[in-house]
Coordinates of C-alpha atoms and ligand atoms in Angstrom, one line a residue:
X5 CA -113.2 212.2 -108.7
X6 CA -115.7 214.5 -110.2
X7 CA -114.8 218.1 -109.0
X8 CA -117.7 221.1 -109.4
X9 CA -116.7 224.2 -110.4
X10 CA -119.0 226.5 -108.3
X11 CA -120.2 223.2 -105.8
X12 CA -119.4 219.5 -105.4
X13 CA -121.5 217.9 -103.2
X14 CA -125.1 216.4 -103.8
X15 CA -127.8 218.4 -102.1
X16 CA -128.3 221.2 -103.3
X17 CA -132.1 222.7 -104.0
X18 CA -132.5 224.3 -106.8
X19 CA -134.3 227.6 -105.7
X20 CA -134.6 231.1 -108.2
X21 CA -131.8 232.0 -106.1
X22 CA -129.6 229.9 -107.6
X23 CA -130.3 230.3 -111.3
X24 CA -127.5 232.4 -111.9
X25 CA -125.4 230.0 -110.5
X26 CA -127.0 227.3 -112.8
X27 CA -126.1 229.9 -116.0
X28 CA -122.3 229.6 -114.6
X29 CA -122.1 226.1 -115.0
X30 CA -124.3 225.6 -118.4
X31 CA -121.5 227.7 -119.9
X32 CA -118.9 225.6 -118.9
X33 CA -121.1 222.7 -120.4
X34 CA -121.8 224.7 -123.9
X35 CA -117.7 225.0 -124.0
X36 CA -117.5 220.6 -124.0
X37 CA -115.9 218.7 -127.3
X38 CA -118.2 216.0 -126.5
X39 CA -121.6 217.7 -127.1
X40 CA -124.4 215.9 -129.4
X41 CA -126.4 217.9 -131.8
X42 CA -129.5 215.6 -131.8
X43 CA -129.7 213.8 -127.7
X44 CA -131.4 215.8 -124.8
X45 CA -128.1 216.0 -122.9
X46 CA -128.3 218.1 -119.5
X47 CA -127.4 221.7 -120.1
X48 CA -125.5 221.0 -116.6
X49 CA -124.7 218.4 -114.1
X50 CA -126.5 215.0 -114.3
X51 CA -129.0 213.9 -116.3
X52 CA -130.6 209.9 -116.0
X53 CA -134.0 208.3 -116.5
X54 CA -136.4 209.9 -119.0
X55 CA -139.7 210.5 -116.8
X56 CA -143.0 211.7 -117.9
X57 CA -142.7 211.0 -121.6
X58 CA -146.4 212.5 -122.9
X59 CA -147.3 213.9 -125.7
X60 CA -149.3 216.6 -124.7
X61 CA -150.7 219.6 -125.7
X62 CA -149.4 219.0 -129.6
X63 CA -146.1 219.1 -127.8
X64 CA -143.7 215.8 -126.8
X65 CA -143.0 216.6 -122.9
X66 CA -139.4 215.0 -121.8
X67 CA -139.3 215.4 -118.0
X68 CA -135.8 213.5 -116.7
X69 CA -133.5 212.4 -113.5
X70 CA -131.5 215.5 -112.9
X71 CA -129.2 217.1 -110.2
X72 CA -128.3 220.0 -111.4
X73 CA -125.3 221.3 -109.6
X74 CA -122.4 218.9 -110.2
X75 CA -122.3 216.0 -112.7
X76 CA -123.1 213.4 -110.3
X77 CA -126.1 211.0 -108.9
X78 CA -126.7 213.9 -106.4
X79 CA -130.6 215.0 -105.4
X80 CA -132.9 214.4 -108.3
X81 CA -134.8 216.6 -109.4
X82 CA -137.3 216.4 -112.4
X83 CA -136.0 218.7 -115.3
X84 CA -138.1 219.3 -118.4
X85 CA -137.9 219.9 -121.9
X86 CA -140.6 220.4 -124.5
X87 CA -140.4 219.9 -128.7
X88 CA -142.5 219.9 -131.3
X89 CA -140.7 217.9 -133.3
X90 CA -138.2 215.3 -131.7
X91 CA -135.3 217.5 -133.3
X92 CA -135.8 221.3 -131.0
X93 CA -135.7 221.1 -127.6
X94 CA -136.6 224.1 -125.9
X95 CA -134.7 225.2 -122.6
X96 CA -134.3 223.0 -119.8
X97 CA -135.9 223.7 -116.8
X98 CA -136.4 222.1 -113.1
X99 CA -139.8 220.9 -113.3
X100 CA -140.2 218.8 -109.9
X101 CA -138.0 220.3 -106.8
X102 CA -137.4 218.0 -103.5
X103 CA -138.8 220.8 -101.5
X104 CA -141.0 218.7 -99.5
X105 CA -140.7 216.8 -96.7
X106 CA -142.0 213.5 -97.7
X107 CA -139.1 213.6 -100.9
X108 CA -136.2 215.0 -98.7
X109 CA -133.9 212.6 -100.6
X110 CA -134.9 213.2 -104.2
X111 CA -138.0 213.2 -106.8
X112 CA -137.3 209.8 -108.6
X113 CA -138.5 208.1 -111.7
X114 CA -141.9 208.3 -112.7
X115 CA -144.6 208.8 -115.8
X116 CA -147.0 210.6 -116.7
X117 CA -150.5 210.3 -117.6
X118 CA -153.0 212.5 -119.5
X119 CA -156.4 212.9 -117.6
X120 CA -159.6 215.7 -118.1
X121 CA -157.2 218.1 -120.4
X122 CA -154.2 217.9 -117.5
X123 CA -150.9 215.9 -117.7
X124 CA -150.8 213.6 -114.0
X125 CA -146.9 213.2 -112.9
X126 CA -146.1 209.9 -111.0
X127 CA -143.0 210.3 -109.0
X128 CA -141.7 208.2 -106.3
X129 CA -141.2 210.5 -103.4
X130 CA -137.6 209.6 -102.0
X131 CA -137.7 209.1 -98.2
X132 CA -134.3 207.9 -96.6
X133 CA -133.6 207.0 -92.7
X134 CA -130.7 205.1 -90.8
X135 CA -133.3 202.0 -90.7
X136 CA -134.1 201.9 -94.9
X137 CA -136.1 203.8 -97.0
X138 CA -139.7 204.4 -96.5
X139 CA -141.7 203.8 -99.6
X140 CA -143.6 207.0 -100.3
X141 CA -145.2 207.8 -104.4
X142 CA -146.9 211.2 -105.2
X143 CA -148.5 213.0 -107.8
X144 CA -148.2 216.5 -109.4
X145 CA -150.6 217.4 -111.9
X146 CA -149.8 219.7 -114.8
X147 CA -152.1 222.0 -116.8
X148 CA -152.3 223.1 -120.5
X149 CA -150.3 226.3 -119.0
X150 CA -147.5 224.2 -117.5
X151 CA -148.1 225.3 -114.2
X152 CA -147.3 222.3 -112.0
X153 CA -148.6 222.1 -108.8
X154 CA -148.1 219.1 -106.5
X155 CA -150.9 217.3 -104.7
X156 CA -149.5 217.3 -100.8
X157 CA -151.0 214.4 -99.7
X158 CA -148.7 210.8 -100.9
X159 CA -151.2 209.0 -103.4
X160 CA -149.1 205.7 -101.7
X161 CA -147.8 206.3 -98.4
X162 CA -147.0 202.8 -97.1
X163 CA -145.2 199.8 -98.2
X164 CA -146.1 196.2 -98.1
X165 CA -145.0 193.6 -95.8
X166 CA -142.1 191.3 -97.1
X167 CA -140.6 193.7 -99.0
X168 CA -138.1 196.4 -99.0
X169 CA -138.1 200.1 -98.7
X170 CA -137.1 200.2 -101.9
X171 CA -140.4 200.6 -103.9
X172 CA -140.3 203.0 -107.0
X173 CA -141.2 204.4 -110.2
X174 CA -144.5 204.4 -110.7
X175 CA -145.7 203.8 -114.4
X176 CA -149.8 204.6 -114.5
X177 CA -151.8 203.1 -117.5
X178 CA -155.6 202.8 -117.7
X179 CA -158.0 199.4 -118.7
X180 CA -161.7 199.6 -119.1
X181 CA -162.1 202.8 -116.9
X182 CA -160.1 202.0 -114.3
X183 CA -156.4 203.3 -113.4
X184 CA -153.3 200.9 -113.0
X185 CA -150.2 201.3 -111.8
X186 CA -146.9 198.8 -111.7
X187 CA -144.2 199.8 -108.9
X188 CA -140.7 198.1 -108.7
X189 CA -139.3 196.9 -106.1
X190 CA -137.3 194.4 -103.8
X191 CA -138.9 190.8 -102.1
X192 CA -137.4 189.5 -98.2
X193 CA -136.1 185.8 -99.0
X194 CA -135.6 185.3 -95.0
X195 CA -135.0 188.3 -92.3
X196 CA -136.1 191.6 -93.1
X197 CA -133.3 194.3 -93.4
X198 CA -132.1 198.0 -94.6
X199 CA -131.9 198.0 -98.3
X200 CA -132.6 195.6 -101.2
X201 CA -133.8 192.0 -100.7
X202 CA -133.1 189.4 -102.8
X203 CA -135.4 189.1 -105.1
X204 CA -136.3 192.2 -107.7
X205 CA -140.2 191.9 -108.1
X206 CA -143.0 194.2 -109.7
X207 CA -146.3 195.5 -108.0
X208 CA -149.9 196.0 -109.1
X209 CA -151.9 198.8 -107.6
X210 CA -155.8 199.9 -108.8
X211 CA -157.4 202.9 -108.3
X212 CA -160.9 204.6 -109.6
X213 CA -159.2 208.1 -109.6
X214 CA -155.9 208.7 -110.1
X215 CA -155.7 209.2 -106.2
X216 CA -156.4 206.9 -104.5
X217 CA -154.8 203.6 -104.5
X218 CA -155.0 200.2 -103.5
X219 CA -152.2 197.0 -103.6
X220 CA -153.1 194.6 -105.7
X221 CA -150.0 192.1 -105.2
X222 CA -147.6 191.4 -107.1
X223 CA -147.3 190.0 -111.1
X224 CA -146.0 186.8 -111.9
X225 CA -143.2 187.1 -114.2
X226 CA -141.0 184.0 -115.9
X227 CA -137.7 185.5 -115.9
X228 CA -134.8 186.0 -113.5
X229 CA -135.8 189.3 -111.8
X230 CA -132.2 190.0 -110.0
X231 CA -132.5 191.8 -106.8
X232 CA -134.6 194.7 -107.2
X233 CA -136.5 195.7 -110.4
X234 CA -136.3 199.4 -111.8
X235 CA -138.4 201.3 -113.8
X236 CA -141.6 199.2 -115.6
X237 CA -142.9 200.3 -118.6
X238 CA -146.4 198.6 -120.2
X239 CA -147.2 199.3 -124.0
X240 CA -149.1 198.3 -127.0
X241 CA -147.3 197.2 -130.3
X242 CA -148.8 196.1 -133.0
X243 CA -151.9 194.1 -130.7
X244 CA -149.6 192.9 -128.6
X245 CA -148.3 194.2 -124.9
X246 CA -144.7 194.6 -124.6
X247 CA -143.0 195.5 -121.0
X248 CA -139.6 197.1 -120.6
X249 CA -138.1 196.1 -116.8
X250 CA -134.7 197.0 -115.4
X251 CA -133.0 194.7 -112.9
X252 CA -130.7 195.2 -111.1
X253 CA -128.3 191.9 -110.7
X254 CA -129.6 189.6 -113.1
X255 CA -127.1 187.2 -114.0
X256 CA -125.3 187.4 -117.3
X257 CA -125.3 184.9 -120.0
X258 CA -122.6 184.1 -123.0
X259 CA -123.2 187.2 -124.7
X260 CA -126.3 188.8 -123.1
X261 CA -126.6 191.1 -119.8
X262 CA -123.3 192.0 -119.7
X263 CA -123.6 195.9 -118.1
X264 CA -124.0 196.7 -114.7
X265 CA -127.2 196.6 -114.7
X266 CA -129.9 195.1 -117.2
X267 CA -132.6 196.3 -119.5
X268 CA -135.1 193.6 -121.1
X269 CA -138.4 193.1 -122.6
X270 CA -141.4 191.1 -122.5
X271 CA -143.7 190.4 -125.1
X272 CA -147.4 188.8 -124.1
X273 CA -150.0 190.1 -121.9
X274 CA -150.6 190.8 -118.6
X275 CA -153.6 189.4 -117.2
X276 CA -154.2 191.8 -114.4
X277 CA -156.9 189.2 -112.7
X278 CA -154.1 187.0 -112.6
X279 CA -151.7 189.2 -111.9
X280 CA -149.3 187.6 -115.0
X281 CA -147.4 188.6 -117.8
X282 CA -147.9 185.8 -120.1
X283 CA -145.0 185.9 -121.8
X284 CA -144.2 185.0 -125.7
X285 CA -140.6 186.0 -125.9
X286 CA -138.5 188.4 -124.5
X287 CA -134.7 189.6 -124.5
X288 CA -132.0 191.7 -123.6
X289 CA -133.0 195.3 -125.0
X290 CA -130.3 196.5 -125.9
X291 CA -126.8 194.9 -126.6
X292 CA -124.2 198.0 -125.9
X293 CA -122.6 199.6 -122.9
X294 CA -124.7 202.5 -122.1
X295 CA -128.6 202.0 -121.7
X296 CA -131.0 201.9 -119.1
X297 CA -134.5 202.7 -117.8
X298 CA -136.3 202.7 -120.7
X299 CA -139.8 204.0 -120.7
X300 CA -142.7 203.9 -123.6
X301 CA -145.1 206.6 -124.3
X302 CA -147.5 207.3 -127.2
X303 CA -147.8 209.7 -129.7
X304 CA -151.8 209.3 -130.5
X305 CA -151.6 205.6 -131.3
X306 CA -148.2 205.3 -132.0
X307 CA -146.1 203.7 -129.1
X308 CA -142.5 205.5 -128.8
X309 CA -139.9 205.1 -126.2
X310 CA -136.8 206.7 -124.9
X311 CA -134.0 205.2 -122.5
X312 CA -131.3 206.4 -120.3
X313 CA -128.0 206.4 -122.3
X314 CA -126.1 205.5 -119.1
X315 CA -125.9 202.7 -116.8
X316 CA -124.9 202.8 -113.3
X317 CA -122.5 205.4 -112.1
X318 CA -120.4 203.9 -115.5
X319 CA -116.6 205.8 -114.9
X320 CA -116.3 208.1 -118.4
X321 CA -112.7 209.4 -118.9
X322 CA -114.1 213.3 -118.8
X323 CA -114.3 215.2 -115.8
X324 CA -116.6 217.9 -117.5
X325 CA -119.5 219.5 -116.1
X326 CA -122.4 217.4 -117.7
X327 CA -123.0 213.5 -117.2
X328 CA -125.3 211.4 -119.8
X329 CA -128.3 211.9 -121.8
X330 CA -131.3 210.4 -123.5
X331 CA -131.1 208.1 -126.7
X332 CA -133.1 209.2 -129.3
X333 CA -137.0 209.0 -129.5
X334 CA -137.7 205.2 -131.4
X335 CA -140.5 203.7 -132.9
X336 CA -141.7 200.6 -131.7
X337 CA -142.9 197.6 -133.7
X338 CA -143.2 193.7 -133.6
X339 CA -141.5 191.7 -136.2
X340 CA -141.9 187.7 -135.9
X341 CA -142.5 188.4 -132.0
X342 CA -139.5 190.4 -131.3
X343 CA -139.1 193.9 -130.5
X344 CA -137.7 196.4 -133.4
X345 CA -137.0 200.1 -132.4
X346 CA -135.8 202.8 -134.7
X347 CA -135.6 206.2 -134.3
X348 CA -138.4 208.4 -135.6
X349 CA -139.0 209.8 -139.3
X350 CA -138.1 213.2 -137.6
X351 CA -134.6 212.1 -136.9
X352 CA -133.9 210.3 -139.6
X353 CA -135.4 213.3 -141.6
X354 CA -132.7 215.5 -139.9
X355 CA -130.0 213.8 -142.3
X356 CA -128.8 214.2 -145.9
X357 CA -130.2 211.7 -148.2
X358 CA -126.4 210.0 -148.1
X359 CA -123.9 209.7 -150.7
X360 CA -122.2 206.7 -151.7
X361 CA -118.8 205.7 -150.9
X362 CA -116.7 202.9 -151.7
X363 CA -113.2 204.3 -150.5
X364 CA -111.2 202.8 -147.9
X365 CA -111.7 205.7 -145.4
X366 CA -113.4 208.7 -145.3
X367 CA -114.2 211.7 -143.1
X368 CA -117.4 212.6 -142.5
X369 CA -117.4 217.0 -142.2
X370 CA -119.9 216.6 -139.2
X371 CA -119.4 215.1 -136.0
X372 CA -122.8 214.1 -136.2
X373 CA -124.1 211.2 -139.3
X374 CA -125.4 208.8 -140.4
X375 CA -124.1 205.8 -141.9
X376 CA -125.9 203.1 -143.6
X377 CA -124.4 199.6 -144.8
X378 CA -125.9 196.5 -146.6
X379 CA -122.6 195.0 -147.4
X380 CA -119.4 194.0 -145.9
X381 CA -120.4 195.7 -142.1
X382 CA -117.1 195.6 -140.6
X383 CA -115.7 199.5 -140.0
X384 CA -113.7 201.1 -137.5
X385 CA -114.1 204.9 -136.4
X386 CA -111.3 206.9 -135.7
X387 CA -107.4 207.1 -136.1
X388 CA -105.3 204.3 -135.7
X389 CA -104.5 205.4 -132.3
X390 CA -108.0 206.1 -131.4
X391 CA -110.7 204.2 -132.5
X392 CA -113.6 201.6 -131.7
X393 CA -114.9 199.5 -134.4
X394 CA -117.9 197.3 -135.6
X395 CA -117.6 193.7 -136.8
X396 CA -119.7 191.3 -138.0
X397 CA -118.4 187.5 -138.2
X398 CA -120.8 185.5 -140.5
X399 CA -120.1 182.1 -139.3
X400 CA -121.0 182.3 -135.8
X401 CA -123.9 185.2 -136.6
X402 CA -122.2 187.8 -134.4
X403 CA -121.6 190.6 -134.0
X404 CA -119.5 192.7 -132.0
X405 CA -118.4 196.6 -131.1
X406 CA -114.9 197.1 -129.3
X407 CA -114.3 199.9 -127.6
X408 CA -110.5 198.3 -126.7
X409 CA -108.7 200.8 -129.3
X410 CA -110.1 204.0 -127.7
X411 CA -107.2 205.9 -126.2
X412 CA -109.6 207.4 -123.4
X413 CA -110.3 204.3 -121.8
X414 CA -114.1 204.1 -120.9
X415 CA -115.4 201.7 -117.4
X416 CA -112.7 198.7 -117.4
X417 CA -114.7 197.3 -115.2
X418 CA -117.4 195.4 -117.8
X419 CA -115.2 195.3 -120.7
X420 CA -114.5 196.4 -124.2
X421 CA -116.5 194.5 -125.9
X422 CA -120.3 193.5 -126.4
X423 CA -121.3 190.9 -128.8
X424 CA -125.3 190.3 -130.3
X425 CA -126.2 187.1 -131.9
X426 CA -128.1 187.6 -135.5
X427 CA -129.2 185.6 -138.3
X428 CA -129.0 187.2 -141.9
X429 CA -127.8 190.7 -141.1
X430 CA -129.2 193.2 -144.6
X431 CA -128.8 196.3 -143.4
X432 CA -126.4 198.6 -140.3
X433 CA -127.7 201.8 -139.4
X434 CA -125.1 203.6 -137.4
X435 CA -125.8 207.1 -136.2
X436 CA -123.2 209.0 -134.3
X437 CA -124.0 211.9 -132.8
X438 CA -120.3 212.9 -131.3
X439 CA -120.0 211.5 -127.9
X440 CA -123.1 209.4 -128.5
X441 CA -123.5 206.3 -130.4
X442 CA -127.0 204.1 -131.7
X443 CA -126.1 200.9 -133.8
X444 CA -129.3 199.3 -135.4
X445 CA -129.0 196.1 -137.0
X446 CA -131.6 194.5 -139.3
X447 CA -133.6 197.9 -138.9
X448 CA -133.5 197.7 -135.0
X449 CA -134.0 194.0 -134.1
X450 CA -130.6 194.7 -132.4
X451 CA -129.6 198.2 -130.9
X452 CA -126.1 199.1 -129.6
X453 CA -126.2 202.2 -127.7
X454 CA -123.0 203.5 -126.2
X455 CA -120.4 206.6 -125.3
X456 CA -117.3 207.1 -127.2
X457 CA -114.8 210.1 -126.0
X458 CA -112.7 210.4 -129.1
X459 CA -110.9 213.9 -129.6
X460 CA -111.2 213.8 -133.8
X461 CA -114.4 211.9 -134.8
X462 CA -115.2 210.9 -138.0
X463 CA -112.4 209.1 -140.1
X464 CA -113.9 206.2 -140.7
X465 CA -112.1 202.7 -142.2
X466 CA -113.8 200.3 -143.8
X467 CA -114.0 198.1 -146.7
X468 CA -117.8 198.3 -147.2
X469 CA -120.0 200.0 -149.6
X470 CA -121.1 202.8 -147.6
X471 CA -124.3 205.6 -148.1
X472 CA -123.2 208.8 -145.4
X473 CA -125.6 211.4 -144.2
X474 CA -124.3 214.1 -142.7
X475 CA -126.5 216.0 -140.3
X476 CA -128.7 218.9 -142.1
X477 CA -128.2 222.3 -140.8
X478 CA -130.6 222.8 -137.9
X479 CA -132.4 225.6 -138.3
Ligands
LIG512 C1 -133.0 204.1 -112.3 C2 -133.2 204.8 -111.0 C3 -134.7 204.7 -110.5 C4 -134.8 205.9 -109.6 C5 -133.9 206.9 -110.3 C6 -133.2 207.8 -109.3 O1 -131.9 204.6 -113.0 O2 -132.4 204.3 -110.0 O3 -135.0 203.5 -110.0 O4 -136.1 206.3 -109.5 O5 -133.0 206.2 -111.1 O6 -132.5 208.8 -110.0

């Protein structure tokens, strides 16, 4: 049970009002062992999908899934956080309130999208009633001041007939001079009812002005879709499109899909006469415990992405006043048809060139590093008490992180292990930002992302030859 210090239950507003009551909790937060020097984490309460990724302005915007007032999925708000360089965030603030009618239950997911000098912000309007949801999406259009103002009238204000209520997060793209936007949502198999049908499915709108809207259908797509499909992303990498979906109950296989819910990509096209994504390849995104809702943005021509480092309502042994945060900004790129991510020159450029060690264990000075290995790859972190570890078993081309030797015991309920098949592992980045962990094999053609809780961090065990980076003062 997650108890609030100043309120515990999931509806508050945020009003000015309250601000001083927000400062009450954010110190609690600042007092955490758990903190991360380089992640957005909320500076209170709950933090989950990135939203409005832009660059903007010469600035990166990071709007996100937030309820302020207690670490839990209470009503979402949209918070916000500017930087100018992927390692400074400035102070977060609520950016989309659910002061409106028509998003009495919450301002979920959605992106953004730059138009005549202003910064457009999809949102899915979050409608509830005893019968199901009502599918409602709006629009609030941002300036070069960062005044926000919200357009009243719903830019989608119906749903479609065989499908659920549950239609959301909006992603808006542009093609020869018109406007696109994919929706997720949830397809009837037999009977309509409240809630999710049975089939997850993804929805093409059109529109000549960012306004106004109309349904296209829906887009073919050759994988299992699960029940309902979350947050769809649509990006170019290196000439080629690449979609991030999230399903919800897709059905696991040997080593992939494991987590509550799943994250995959598509490489192809989508043909948007068709209304298919002619698919190449695509995979499991991400092969750890704690990633979800990914969504791509660009910097100029460079395609970037941030995800959710959570999953679900996952149970975390702390009962602190802060829940999740965002994985680090990535690169994107295409390498033999898969997808490689990796985080950005910035972060990397925020560690120590690395020293070599060859010692059985060492401890790092910094909660927060980086460490690098081309040889060897098996290490554990941590005390023999209190640890998790990463190994790599050449004959079968796995490999695997265990979080079974943590002494704070993180969601039982999916395991302690996940597992990644790869041929010819060179090279393990690991960067572990305290709480927060990002594994990149191969130079990201396999990311772990996932939460450790450890009370010392940093002794690490291993027999490898190993180059450490310890995190360079921030100034
Ligand atoms: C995904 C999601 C979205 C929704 C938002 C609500 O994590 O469930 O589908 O818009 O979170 O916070």
């Amino acid at each position: 049970m997650k108890t609030g210090v100043i309120e515990n239950h999931k509806t508050n507003v945020y009003t000015k009002e309250k601000q001083a009551q927000l400062e009450e909790l954010t110190k609690v937060v600042a007092q955490s062992s758990y903190l991360p020097e380089l992640h957005i984490y909320p500076k209170a309460g709950l933090m989950n999908d990135p939203n409005g990724l832009a660059y903007f302005n010469q600035k990166y915007y990071v709007f996100f899934q937030w309820y302020p007032f207690a670490p839990v999925h209470g009503l979402k708000h949209w918070g916000k956080t500017t930087s100018k360089d992927l390692i400074h965030w400035s102070e977060q603030e609520p950016a989309l309130i659910p002061d409106r009618h028509y998003e009495k239950n919450g301002c979920y997911s959605g992106n953004a999208f730059e138009y005549e000098d202003k910064l457009y912000l999809f949102y899915t309007a979050n409608f509830k009633t005893p019968a199901g949801k009502i599918p409602k999406q709006a629009l609030a259009i941002m300036d070069k001041d960062e005044k926000i103002i919200k357009v009243e009238k719903l830019i989608i204000d119906s749903g479609v007939e065989g499908l659920s209520g549950e239609l959301r997060d909006p992603y808006v793209f542009s093609r020869n001079g018109l406007f696109y936007m994919l929706l997720g949502g949830s397809k009837f198999e037999g009977d309509e009812h409240p809630g999710f049908g049975e089939e997850g499915v993804l929805l093409l709108y059109k529109s000549e002005n960012l306004l106004d809207w109309n349904y296209q259908g829906l887009i073919d797509l050759p994988i299992d879709t699960g029940y309902m499909l979350e947050c769809p992303s649509l990006i170019e990498v290196d000439g080629k499109e690449v979609l991030f979906l999230s399903p919800m109950g897709m059905a696991s296989d040997e080593t992939r899909l494991n987590n509550r819910f799943a994250t995959v990509y598509l490489v192809g096209e989508l043909d948007l006469e068709e209304r298919i994504f002619k698919t190449d390849q695509w995979d499991e995104m991400d092969a750890g415990f704690d990633f979800y809702a990914p969504q791509a943005f660009y910097k100029e021509k460079q395609p970037l992405m941030m995800a959710w480092f959570g999953c679900g309502e996952p149970e975390y042994p702390v009962d602190e006043q802060w829940q999740h945060g965002l994985t680090f900004t990535q690169k994107l790129h295409l390498k033999h048809g898969k997808l490689l991510r990796f985080p950005v020159d910035e972060i990397l450029g925020a560690f120590s060139e690395g020293e070599n060690v060859t010692t059985k264990s060492i401890m790092p000075n910094t909660s927060t590093y980086h460490l690098q290995l081309t040889d060897g790859f098996d290490f554990r972190v941590g005390s023999k008490e209190d640890y998790w570890s990463f190994t790599y078993d050449t004959d079968k081309e796995e490999a695997c992180i265990s979080r079974e030797g943590l002494d704070q015991i993180i969601d039982e309920t999916f395991g302690f292990e996940r597992k990644a098949k790869v041929k010819h592992l060179t090279v393990v980045d690991v960067f572990v930002d305290n709480s927060f962990v990002e594994i990149y094999l191969n130079e990201g053609e396999i990311v772990f992302s996932f939460r450790v809780f450890q009370q010392i961090t940093g002794t690490i065990y291993s027999t490898a030859h190993i180059l450490v980076g310890t995190l360079n003062k921030k100034k």
